[in-house]
Amino acid sequence: MSRTRKPAPKIARPAPSLADYAKGIRAGNRAVLARAITLVESSRADHQALAQALLTKLAPHTGGAIRVGISGAPGVGKSTLIDALGLYLVKRGHKVAVLAVDPTSLRSGGSILGDKTRMARLAAEENAYIRPSPAAGKLGGVARMTRETMLLCEAAGFDAVLIETVGAGQSETLVADMVDFFLVLVLPGAGDELQGLKKGMIELADMIAVTKADGENIARASAARAEYAAALHVLAEPHAHWKPGVAVVSAKEDTGLDALWKAIERHRMLLNERGLLAETRKAQSVRALWSHVDDALLSRLRAAPRVQALLPKIERAVAAGRLTPFLAAVRLLTAYEQRSARPRKIK
Ligand SMILES: Nc1nc2c(ncn2[C@@H]2O[C@H](COP(=O)(O)OP(=O)(O)OP(=O)(O)O)[C@@H](O)[C@H]2O)c(=O)[nH]1
Ligand SMILES: [Mg+2]
């Protein structure tokens, strides 16, 4: 008689407690940090509750990093520059965390795994931590996750946080609003390139860096520097405490990194001296509050049965021009506000 062996009972890994998470992160334990970031990225209510409790507990240990956003068109060299700059910083005793807000990963469900290979040198460093872009959810949600991941990294002792984002639309604004310094990368080249630099981008940029300034690109890079510098000069606010300049870098040859980082440090010193760093971060936190309110209200409104019932009719009416978009919005909001009251006929 053959006896089938019962499978060994699965021993579930005990979930760390709040205190375990906090202790592990404070000790710089990367496995615990990674697990905590997964909590932050989870949409499960119990994970969220634990994540928020953890963030509250760790709050006194956050804020210690220089937070830098790095943006620019696809292929401009963001990941390669982060690899080179990260290595530069690690060699100088910094602990570097790299995060990404990538709107394309939202569509493809992918991650910056490709970027990890672009950041191969940095990924191998003990004092560097590279976290791919969270793939789930809307951009607003990803921005929250990235902000909270940054805070966890700070509590784990990372003193430089570099956030990569594609220079397009909303993601750029979201990242600019969670960092101290926003760097916009541009390709070497003159004239035409300048047109690609949108006004909104200049308003966000604390500095522009011309990338790939090596080999045949060197002359073009210095021409680009002059053009961008002239453009920034025209657009700069006359009394601003910081005037954005133009750096020229090559991540391939590791040139220009020192000047770039010195500028970032100078900017931070200036902000600190005037008490502006704390002020900026406070204002960013309050804006983050409102962006959460915006997100949550909108999803509640969309999910409300009365709103859902009305929606097709209202959209048709707006599309056909029978109802102005403004009045349509008022009707939806009225329906939402009355969602718990007795149903009322809406004309
Ligand atoms: N010559 C030269 N090529 C570079 C340099 N930096 C990046 N590249 C090349 O430019 C291409 C794009 O580089 P990435 O670092 O992936 O650019 P990215 O901006 O992160 O791209 P996305 O994440 O796809 O938006 C790669 O083929 C790199 O090898 C540089 O300093 N010099
Ligand atoms: Mg990249």
mmCIF file of C-alpha atoms and ligand atoms in Angstrom:
data_model
loop_
_atom_site.group_PDB
_atom_site.id
_atom_site.type_symbol
_atom_site.label_atom_id
_atom_site.label_comp_id
_atom_site.label_asym_id
_atom_site.label_seq_id
_atom_site.Cartn_x
_atom_site.Cartn_y
_atom_site.Cartn_z
ATOM 1 C CA MET A 1 0.000 0.000 0.000
ATOM 2 C CA SER A 2 1.533 3.186 -1.083
ATOM 3 C CA ARG A 3 1.303 6.087 1.167
ATOM 4 C CA THR A 4 1.323 9.507 -0.288
ATOM 5 C CA ARG A 5 3.323 11.887 1.693
ATOM 6 C CA LYS A 6 1.375 14.826 2.892
ATOM 7 C CA PRO A 7 2.862 18.095 1.749
ATOM 8 C CA ALA A 8 4.659 19.882 4.515
ATOM 9 C CA PRO A 9 2.431 22.514 6.001
ATOM 10 C CA LYS A 10 3.232 25.946 4.636
ATOM 11 C CA ILE A 11 4.702 28.115 7.297
ATOM 12 C CA ALA A 12 3.610 31.630 6.584
ATOM 13 C CA ARG A 13 6.304 34.189 7.073
ATOM 14 C CA PRO A 14 5.115 36.088 10.114
ATOM 15 C CA ALA A 15 4.182 39.596 9.125
ATOM 16 C CA PRO A 16 6.483 42.081 10.783
ATOM 17 C CA SER A 17 4.872 44.294 13.365
ATOM 18 C CA LEU A 18 4.901 48.062 13.164
ATOM 19 C CA ALA A 19 7.789 48.106 15.631
ATOM 20 C CA ASP A 20 9.703 45.528 13.533
ATOM 21 C CA TYR A 21 9.291 47.628 10.428
ATOM 22 C CA ALA A 22 10.390 50.811 12.164
ATOM 23 C CA LYS A 23 13.400 49.146 13.772
ATOM 24 C CA GLY A 24 14.472 47.416 10.557
ATOM 25 C CA ILE A 25 14.228 50.568 8.513
ATOM 26 C CA ARG A 26 16.083 52.652 11.066
ATOM 27 C CA ALA A 27 18.820 50.009 11.041
ATOM 28 C CA GLY A 28 19.045 50.373 7.263
ATOM 29 C CA ASN A 29 17.832 46.820 6.591
ATOM 30 C CA ARG A 30 17.135 46.751 2.857
ATOM 31 C CA ALA A 31 14.820 43.744 2.937
ATOM 32 C CA VAL A 32 12.623 45.446 5.526
ATOM 33 C CA LEU A 33 12.738 48.682 3.551
ATOM 34 C CA ALA A 34 11.670 46.862 0.389
ATOM 35 C CA ARG A 35 8.809 45.208 2.237
ATOM 36 C CA ALA A 36 7.689 48.501 3.713
ATOM 37 C CA ILE A 37 7.677 50.101 0.263
ATOM 38 C CA THR A 38 5.490 47.229 -0.919
ATOM 39 C CA LEU A 39 3.059 48.148 1.866
ATOM 40 C CA VAL A 40 3.050 51.753 0.716
ATOM 41 C CA GLU A 41 2.321 50.592 -2.838
ATOM 42 C CA SER A 42 -0.409 48.169 -1.815
ATOM 43 C CA SER A 43 -4.034 49.097 -2.232
ATOM 44 C CA ARG A 44 -5.193 46.761 0.544
ATOM 45 C CA ALA A 45 -6.776 48.674 3.395
ATOM 46 C CA ASP A 46 -4.832 46.830 6.132
ATOM 47 C CA HIS A 47 -1.541 47.426 4.294
ATOM 48 C CA GLN A 48 -2.395 51.065 3.886
ATOM 49 C CA ALA A 49 -3.234 51.423 7.561
ATOM 50 C CA LEU A 50 0.082 49.846 8.551
ATOM 51 C CA ALA A 51 1.974 51.946 5.996
ATOM 52 C CA GLN A 52 0.450 55.156 7.317
ATOM 53 C CA ALA A 53 1.172 54.159 10.921
ATOM 54 C CA LEU A 54 4.755 53.442 9.924
ATOM 55 C CA LEU A 55 5.131 56.774 8.127
ATOM 56 C CA THR A 56 3.765 58.530 11.197
ATOM 57 C CA LYS A 57 6.187 56.705 13.464
ATOM 58 C CA LEU A 58 9.152 57.400 11.199
ATOM 59 C CA ALA A 59 8.278 61.028 10.508
ATOM 60 C CA PRO A 60 10.856 62.423 12.975
ATOM 61 C CA HIS A 61 13.587 60.566 11.064
ATOM 62 C CA THR A 62 12.659 61.839 7.618
ATOM 63 C CA GLY A 63 13.662 64.950 5.709
ATOM 64 C CA GLY A 64 17.403 64.404 5.880
ATOM 65 C CA ALA A 65 18.051 63.845 2.197
ATOM 66 C CA ILE A 66 18.802 66.155 -0.656
ATOM 67 C CA ARG A 67 15.847 65.438 -2.948
ATOM 68 C CA VAL A 68 16.551 65.841 -6.634
ATOM 69 C CA GLY A 69 14.112 65.364 -9.508
ATOM 70 C CA ILE A 70 15.627 64.524 -12.894
ATOM 71 C CA SER A 71 13.459 64.997 -15.940
ATOM 72 C CA GLY A 72 13.771 65.174 -19.700
ATOM 73 C CA ALA A 73 12.538 63.710 -22.958
ATOM 74 C CA PRO A 74 12.712 59.925 -23.510
ATOM 75 C CA GLY A 75 16.274 58.876 -24.290
ATOM 76 C CA VAL A 76 17.881 62.124 -23.164
ATOM 77 C CA GLY A 77 20.086 60.176 -20.745
ATOM 78 C CA LYS A 78 18.318 60.376 -17.374
ATOM 79 C CA SER A 79 19.043 56.837 -16.176
ATOM 80 C CA THR A 80 22.633 56.909 -17.374
ATOM 81 C CA LEU A 81 23.205 60.245 -15.636
ATOM 82 C CA ILE A 82 21.622 58.946 -12.430
ATOM 83 C CA ASP A 83 23.969 55.964 -12.600
ATOM 84 C CA ALA A 84 27.008 58.235 -12.972
ATOM 85 C CA LEU A 85 25.864 60.847 -10.461
ATOM 86 C CA GLY A 86 24.805 58.175 -7.981
ATOM 87 C CA LEU A 87 28.210 56.577 -8.205
ATOM 88 C CA TYR A 88 29.862 59.969 -7.785
ATOM 89 C CA LEU A 89 27.839 60.472 -4.597
ATOM 90 C CA VAL A 90 28.426 56.980 -3.207
ATOM 91 C CA LYS A 91 32.161 57.503 -3.655
ATOM 92 C CA ARG A 92 31.857 60.617 -1.535
ATOM 93 C CA GLY A 93 30.193 58.755 1.291
ATOM 94 C CA HIS A 94 26.560 59.399 0.431
ATOM 95 C CA LYS A 95 23.798 56.817 0.558
ATOM 96 C CA VAL A 96 21.757 57.151 -2.612
ATOM 97 C CA ALA A 97 18.178 56.095 -3.284
ATOM 98 C CA VAL A 98 16.837 56.139 -6.846
ATOM 99 C CA LEU A 99 13.100 56.226 -7.489
ATOM 100 C CA ALA A 100 11.103 56.649 -10.658
ATOM 101 C CA VAL A 101 7.779 58.091 -11.702
ATOM 102 C CA ASP A 102 7.169 56.731 -15.141
ATOM 103 C CA PRO A 103 3.783 57.291 -16.772
ATOM 104 C CA THR A 104 4.565 54.694 -19.450
ATOM 105 C CA SER A 105 4.929 51.983 -16.818
ATOM 106 C CA LEU A 106 1.341 52.736 -15.826
ATOM 107 C CA ARG A 107 0.179 51.751 -19.264
ATOM 108 C CA SER A 108 2.405 48.764 -19.847
ATOM 109 C CA GLY A 109 2.317 47.500 -16.293
ATOM 110 C CA GLY A 110 6.073 47.376 -16.631
ATOM 111 C CA SER A 111 8.793 48.771 -14.473
ATOM 112 C CA ILE A 112 12.149 50.408 -14.878
ATOM 113 C CA LEU A 113 13.785 47.027 -15.010
ATOM 114 C CA GLY A 114 15.424 48.231 -18.192
ATOM 115 C CA ASP A 115 16.672 51.183 -16.226
ATOM 116 C CA LYS A 116 18.206 48.919 -13.648
ATOM 117 C CA THR A 117 20.452 47.636 -16.364
ATOM 118 C CA ARG A 118 21.162 51.234 -17.366
ATOM 119 C CA MET A 119 22.120 51.778 -13.752
ATOM 120 C CA ALA A 120 24.173 48.621 -13.505
ATOM 121 C CA ARG A 121 27.142 50.261 -11.836
ATOM 122 C CA LEU A 122 25.012 51.917 -9.190
ATOM 123 C CA ALA A 123 22.827 48.846 -8.658
ATOM 124 C CA ALA A 124 25.912 46.928 -7.561
ATOM 125 C CA GLU A 125 26.736 49.441 -4.824
ATOM 126 C CA GLU A 126 25.946 48.630 -1.248
ATOM 127 C CA ASN A 127 25.125 52.236 -0.478
ATOM 128 C CA ALA A 128 22.664 52.614 -3.306
ATOM 129 C CA TYR A 129 19.069 51.494 -3.520
ATOM 130 C CA ILE A 130 17.152 51.480 -6.794
ATOM 131 C CA ARG A 131 13.397 51.135 -6.650
ATOM 132 C CA PRO A 132 11.475 50.686 -9.884
ATOM 133 C CA SER A 133 8.429 52.794 -10.606
ATOM 134 C CA PRO A 134 5.248 51.461 -9.046
ATOM 135 C CA ALA A 135 3.221 50.117 -11.935
ATOM 136 C CA ALA A 136 -0.255 50.166 -10.467
ATOM 137 C CA GLY A 137 -2.774 52.888 -10.298
ATOM 138 C CA LYS A 138 -3.246 56.356 -11.565
ATOM 139 C CA LEU A 139 -0.489 58.883 -11.798
ATOM 140 C CA GLY A 140 -1.746 60.714 -8.708
ATOM 141 C CA GLY A 141 -1.515 57.474 -6.757
ATOM 142 C CA VAL A 142 1.974 56.801 -8.025
ATOM 143 C CA ALA A 143 3.047 60.265 -6.925
ATOM 144 C CA ARG A 144 1.809 59.522 -3.415
ATOM 145 C CA MET A 145 3.651 56.201 -3.373
ATOM 146 C CA THR A 146 6.839 57.828 -4.614
ATOM 147 C CA ARG A 147 6.657 60.561 -2.004
ATOM 148 C CA GLU A 148 6.092 58.040 0.766
ATOM 149 C CA THR A 149 8.818 55.739 -0.573
ATOM 150 C CA MET A 150 11.182 58.701 -0.466
ATOM 151 C CA LEU A 151 10.321 59.271 3.202
ATOM 152 C CA LEU A 152 10.967 55.608 4.027
ATOM 153 C CA CYS A 153 14.344 55.814 2.276
ATOM 154 C CA GLU A 154 15.224 58.891 4.308
ATOM 155 C CA ALA A 155 14.318 57.109 7.523
ATOM 156 C CA ALA A 156 16.600 54.265 6.387
ATOM 157 C CA GLY A 157 19.492 56.726 6.213
ATOM 158 C CA PHE A 158 19.632 57.573 2.518
ATOM 159 C CA ASP A 159 20.836 61.163 2.281
ATOM 160 C CA ALA A 160 20.391 61.675 -1.448
ATOM 161 C CA VAL A 161 17.200 60.771 -3.286
ATOM 162 C CA LEU A 162 17.198 60.966 -7.087
ATOM 163 C CA ILE A 163 13.816 60.692 -8.791
ATOM 164 C CA GLU A 164 13.658 60.019 -12.527
ATOM 165 C CA THR A 165 10.643 61.141 -14.479
ATOM 166 C CA VAL A 166 9.857 61.525 -18.135
ATOM 167 C CA GLY A 167 9.541 65.171 -19.061
ATOM 168 C CA ALA A 168 5.961 65.099 -20.117
ATOM 169 C CA GLY A 169 2.941 66.680 -18.565
ATOM 170 C CA GLN A 170 1.642 65.832 -15.161
ATOM 171 C CA SER A 171 4.327 63.483 -13.898
ATOM 172 C CA GLU A 172 6.901 66.223 -14.214
ATOM 173 C CA THR A 173 4.846 68.646 -12.130
ATOM 174 C CA LEU A 174 4.167 65.969 -9.531
ATOM 175 C CA VAL A 175 7.847 65.168 -9.127
ATOM 176 C CA ALA A 176 8.871 68.834 -9.077
ATOM 177 C CA ASP A 177 6.504 69.206 -6.144
ATOM 178 C CA MET A 178 8.206 66.554 -4.032
ATOM 179 C CA VAL A 179 11.848 67.523 -4.479
ATOM 180 C CA ASP A 180 14.170 70.340 -3.427
ATOM 181 C CA PHE A 181 15.920 70.638 -6.754
ATOM 182 C CA PHE A 182 14.520 69.945 -10.196
ATOM 183 C CA LEU A 183 16.982 69.219 -12.981
ATOM 184 C CA VAL A 184 15.862 69.227 -16.609
ATOM 185 C CA LEU A 185 18.033 67.358 -19.091
ATOM 186 C CA VAL A 186 18.312 68.370 -22.735
ATOM 187 C CA LEU A 187 20.195 66.961 -25.698
ATOM 188 C CA PRO A 188 23.176 68.741 -27.197
ATOM 189 C CA GLY A 189 22.216 70.753 -30.213
ATOM 190 C CA ALA A 190 21.210 74.298 -30.860
ATOM 191 C CA GLY A 191 18.299 76.221 -32.293
ATOM 192 C CA ASP A 192 15.737 73.529 -32.846
ATOM 193 C CA GLU A 193 16.353 71.981 -29.476
ATOM 194 C CA LEU A 194 15.368 75.159 -27.757
ATOM 195 C CA GLN A 195 11.879 74.920 -29.131
ATOM 196 C CA GLY A 196 11.463 71.668 -27.300
ATOM 197 C CA LEU A 197 11.958 73.435 -24.026
ATOM 198 C CA LYS A 198 8.462 74.336 -23.028
ATOM 199 C CA LYS A 199 7.780 77.348 -20.915
ATOM 200 C CA GLY A 200 6.309 75.233 -18.143
ATOM 201 C CA MET A 201 9.479 73.222 -17.971
ATOM 202 C CA ILE A 202 11.614 76.338 -17.561
ATOM 203 C CA GLU A 203 9.424 77.426 -14.698
ATOM 204 C CA LEU A 204 10.054 74.118 -12.968
ATOM 205 C CA ALA A 205 13.792 73.863 -13.684
ATOM 206 C CA ASP A 206 16.336 74.813 -11.032
ATOM 207 C CA MET A 207 18.951 73.901 -13.576
ATOM 208 C CA ILE A 208 19.240 72.617 -17.111
ATOM 209 C CA ALA A 209 21.892 70.056 -17.980
ATOM 210 C CA VAL A 210 23.000 69.384 -21.525
ATOM 211 C CA THR A 211 23.687 65.641 -21.694
ATOM 212 C CA LYS A 212 25.947 63.422 -23.802
ATOM 213 C CA ALA A 213 28.649 66.087 -24.085
ATOM 214 C CA ASP A 214 31.283 63.709 -25.376
ATOM 215 C CA GLY A 215 32.913 62.770 -28.687
ATOM 216 C CA GLU A 216 31.334 64.518 -31.630
ATOM 217 C CA ASN A 217 28.774 66.172 -29.397
ATOM 218 C CA ILE A 218 31.184 68.425 -27.534
ATOM 219 C CA ALA A 219 30.926 71.463 -29.797
ATOM 220 C CA ARG A 220 27.152 71.131 -30.069
ATOM 221 C CA ALA A 221 26.857 70.817 -26.314
ATOM 222 C CA SER A 222 28.645 74.061 -25.689
ATOM 223 C CA ALA A 223 26.533 75.810 -28.322
ATOM 224 C CA ALA A 224 23.442 74.447 -26.606
ATOM 225 C CA ARG A 225 24.696 75.659 -23.255
ATOM 226 C CA ALA A 226 25.027 79.203 -24.576
ATOM 227 C CA GLU A 227 21.538 79.148 -26.076
ATOM 228 C CA TYR A 228 19.858 77.751 -23.021
ATOM 229 C CA ALA A 229 21.744 80.151 -20.778
ATOM 230 C CA ALA A 230 20.514 83.065 -22.891
ATOM 231 C CA ALA A 231 16.952 81.735 -22.792
ATOM 232 C CA LEU A 232 17.066 81.287 -19.023
ATOM 233 C CA HIS A 233 18.481 84.780 -18.630
ATOM 234 C CA VAL A 234 15.549 86.284 -20.503
ATOM 235 C CA LEU A 235 12.989 84.264 -18.597
ATOM 236 C CA ALA A 236 14.538 84.495 -15.145
ATOM 237 C CA GLU A 237 12.745 86.416 -12.458
ATOM 238 C CA PRO A 238 14.815 89.483 -11.657
ATOM 239 C CA HIS A 239 14.769 89.203 -7.855
ATOM 240 C CA ALA A 240 14.719 85.457 -7.411
ATOM 241 C CA HIS A 241 17.161 84.078 -4.839
ATOM 242 C CA TRP A 242 18.259 81.388 -7.268
ATOM 243 C CA LYS A 243 19.025 81.840 -10.932
ATOM 244 C CA PRO A 244 18.865 78.561 -12.846
ATOM 245 C CA GLY A 245 22.014 77.904 -14.845
ATOM 246 C CA VAL A 246 23.101 75.397 -17.466
ATOM 247 C CA ALA A 247 25.413 72.466 -16.801
ATOM 248 C CA VAL A 248 27.120 70.327 -19.432
ATOM 249 C CA VAL A 249 27.608 66.668 -18.575
ATOM 250 C CA SER A 250 28.651 63.355 -19.996
ATOM 251 C CA ALA A 251 27.540 60.305 -18.088
ATOM 252 C CA LYS A 252 29.609 58.185 -20.441
ATOM 253 C CA GLU A 253 32.820 59.966 -19.552
ATOM 254 C CA ASP A 254 31.788 61.093 -16.064
ATOM 255 C CA THR A 255 32.427 64.736 -16.821
ATOM 256 C CA GLY A 256 30.611 67.751 -15.411
ATOM 257 C CA LEU A 257 29.251 65.796 -12.460
ATOM 258 C CA ASP A 258 31.276 67.688 -9.913
ATOM 259 C CA ALA A 259 30.092 71.096 -11.120
ATOM 260 C CA LEU A 260 26.522 69.810 -11.271
ATOM 261 C CA TRP A 261 26.512 68.471 -7.727
ATOM 262 C CA LYS A 262 28.258 71.590 -6.374
ATOM 263 C CA ALA A 263 25.447 73.667 -7.865
ATOM 264 C CA ILE A 264 22.856 71.444 -6.198
ATOM 265 C CA GLU A 265 24.645 71.850 -2.871
ATOM 266 C CA ARG A 266 24.930 75.601 -3.324
ATOM 267 C CA HIS A 267 21.217 75.779 -4.015
ATOM 268 C CA ARG A 268 20.478 73.842 -0.852
ATOM 269 C CA MET A 269 22.761 76.056 1.224
ATOM 270 C CA LEU A 270 21.009 79.137 -0.075
ATOM 271 C CA LEU A 271 17.594 77.689 0.740
ATOM 272 C CA ASN A 272 18.748 76.662 4.208
ATOM 273 C CA GLU A 273 20.257 80.030 4.989
ATOM 274 C CA ARG A 274 16.971 81.737 4.254
ATOM 275 C CA GLY A 275 14.821 79.150 5.958
ATOM 276 C CA LEU A 276 13.285 78.401 2.586
ATOM 277 C CA LEU A 277 13.958 74.672 2.551
ATOM 278 C CA ALA A 278 11.717 74.024 5.535
ATOM 279 C CA GLU A 279 9.144 76.438 4.191
ATOM 280 C CA THR A 280 9.092 74.792 0.754
ATOM 281 C CA ARG A 281 8.736 71.342 2.222
ATOM 282 C CA LYS A 282 5.886 72.431 4.477
ATOM 283 C CA ALA A 283 4.084 73.926 1.508
ATOM 284 C CA GLN A 284 4.692 70.719 -0.460
ATOM 285 C CA SER A 285 3.172 68.626 2.331
ATOM 286 C CA VAL A 286 0.072 70.785 2.422
ATOM 287 C CA ARG A 287 -0.255 70.547 -1.366
ATOM 288 C CA ALA A 288 0.112 66.766 -1.070
ATOM 289 C CA LEU A 289 -2.786 66.797 1.395
ATOM 290 C CA TRP A 290 -4.957 68.600 -1.134
ATOM 291 C CA SER A 291 -3.948 66.333 -3.945
ATOM 292 C CA HIS A 292 -5.046 63.338 -1.831
ATOM 293 C CA VAL A 293 -8.341 65.064 -1.153
ATOM 294 C CA ASP A 294 -8.759 65.729 -4.882
ATOM 295 C CA ASP A 295 -8.002 62.107 -5.777
ATOM 296 C CA ALA A 296 -10.223 60.614 -3.104
ATOM 297 C CA LEU A 297 -13.157 62.919 -3.759
ATOM 298 C CA LEU A 298 -13.033 62.275 -7.465
ATOM 299 C CA SER A 299 -12.964 58.508 -7.103
ATOM 300 C CA ARG A 300 -15.795 58.596 -4.554
ATOM 301 C CA LEU A 301 -17.819 60.801 -6.803
ATOM 302 C CA ARG A 302 -17.290 58.531 -9.786
ATOM 303 C CA ALA A 303 -18.219 55.476 -7.752
ATOM 304 C CA ALA A 304 -21.415 56.944 -6.288
ATOM 305 C CA PRO A 305 -24.419 55.018 -7.695
ATOM 306 C CA ARG A 306 -26.503 58.133 -8.274
ATOM 307 C CA VAL A 307 -23.672 59.707 -10.224
ATOM 308 C CA GLN A 308 -23.128 56.551 -12.243
ATOM 309 C CA ALA A 309 -26.803 56.381 -13.052
ATOM 310 C CA LEU A 310 -26.808 59.939 -14.323
ATOM 311 C CA LEU A 311 -23.499 59.914 -16.120
ATOM 312 C CA PRO A 312 -24.395 58.469 -19.544
ATOM 313 C CA LYS A 313 -27.330 60.836 -19.948
ATOM 314 C CA ILE A 314 -25.347 63.850 -18.814
ATOM 315 C CA GLU A 315 -22.389 63.053 -21.050
ATOM 316 C CA ARG A 316 -24.696 62.639 -24.023
ATOM 317 C CA ALA A 317 -26.353 65.950 -23.273
ATOM 318 C CA VAL A 318 -22.985 67.724 -23.070
ATOM 319 C CA ALA A 319 -21.713 66.075 -26.253
ATOM 320 C CA ALA A 320 -24.880 67.113 -28.101
ATOM 321 C CA GLY A 321 -24.611 70.671 -26.822
ATOM 322 C CA ARG A 322 -27.910 70.520 -24.930
ATOM 323 C CA LEU A 323 -26.203 71.115 -21.614
ATOM 324 C CA THR A 324 -23.172 73.255 -20.866
ATOM 325 C CA PRO A 325 -20.229 71.391 -19.307
ATOM 326 C CA PHE A 326 -20.449 73.653 -16.275
ATOM 327 C CA LEU A 327 -24.125 72.912 -15.613
ATOM 328 C CA ALA A 328 -23.470 69.223 -16.206
ATOM 329 C CA ALA A 329 -20.760 69.300 -13.538
ATOM 330 C CA VAL A 330 -23.123 71.038 -11.130
ATOM 331 C CA ARG A 331 -25.718 68.307 -11.685
ATOM 332 C CA LEU A 332 -23.225 65.542 -11.045
ATOM 333 C CA LEU A 333 -22.017 67.221 -7.874
ATOM 334 C CA THR A 334 -25.567 67.779 -6.699
ATOM 335 C CA ALA A 335 -26.326 64.117 -7.295
ATOM 336 C CA TYR A 336 -23.199 63.149 -5.360
ATOM 337 C CA GLU A 337 -24.055 65.368 -2.425
ATOM 338 C CA GLN A 338 -27.543 63.932 -2.281
ATOM 339 C CA ARG A 339 -26.369 60.372 -2.623
ATOM 340 C CA SER A 340 -27.546 59.434 0.818
ATOM 341 C CA ALA A 341 -30.707 61.522 0.741
ATOM 342 C CA ARG A 342 -33.969 60.284 -0.754
ATOM 343 C CA PRO A 343 -33.728 59.980 -4.526
ATOM 344 C CA ARG A 344 -35.031 63.074 -6.199
ATOM 345 C CA LYS A 345 -36.001 63.355 -9.787
ATOM 346 C CA ILE A 346 -33.445 65.352 -11.725
ATOM 347 C CA LYS A 347 -34.774 67.103 -14.776
HETATM 348 N N1 LIG B 1 27.383 59.356 -25.807
HETATM 349 C C1 LIG B 1 26.615 59.295 -24.736
HETATM 350 N N2 LIG B 1 25.492 58.553 -24.760
HETATM 351 C C2 LIG B 1 24.731 58.521 -23.647
HETATM 352 C C3 LIG B 1 25.049 59.260 -22.476
HETATM 353 N N3 LIG B 1 24.098 59.054 -21.560
HETATM 354 C C4 LIG B 1 23.211 58.217 -22.122
HETATM 355 N N4 LIG B 1 23.566 57.896 -23.365
HETATM 356 C C5 LIG B 1 22.854 56.967 -24.279
HETATM 357 O O1 LIG B 1 21.553 57.473 -24.545
HETATM 358 C C6 LIG B 1 20.603 56.415 -24.571
HETATM 359 C C7 LIG B 1 19.466 56.685 -23.600
HETATM 360 O O2 LIG B 1 19.969 56.737 -22.295
HETATM 361 P P1 LIG B 1 19.060 56.555 -21.004
HETATM 362 O O3 LIG B 1 19.917 56.871 -19.818
HETATM 363 O O4 LIG B 1 18.371 55.267 -21.018
HETATM 364 O O5 LIG B 1 17.999 57.709 -21.232
HETATM 365 P P2 LIG B 1 16.646 57.987 -20.410
HETATM 366 O O6 LIG B 1 16.440 59.457 -20.490
HETATM 367 O O7 LIG B 1 16.734 57.398 -19.057
HETATM 368 O O8 LIG B 1 15.582 57.227 -21.278
HETATM 369 P P3 LIG B 1 14.078 56.816 -20.867
HETATM 370 O O9 LIG B 1 14.107 56.318 -19.436
HETATM 371 O O10 LIG B 1 13.721 55.765 -21.841
HETATM 372 O O11 LIG B 1 13.255 58.056 -21.016
HETATM 373 C C8 LIG B 1 21.371 55.135 -24.248
HETATM 374 O O12 LIG B 1 21.661 54.486 -25.432
HETATM 375 C C9 LIG B 1 22.628 55.633 -23.588
HETATM 376 O O13 LIG B 1 23.717 54.779 -23.778
HETATM 377 C C10 LIG B 1 26.267 60.032 -22.498
HETATM 378 O O14 LIG B 1 26.655 60.709 -21.541
HETATM 379 N N5 LIG B 1 27.000 60.016 -23.647
HETATM 380 MG MG MG B 2 15.426 56.017 -18.034
#
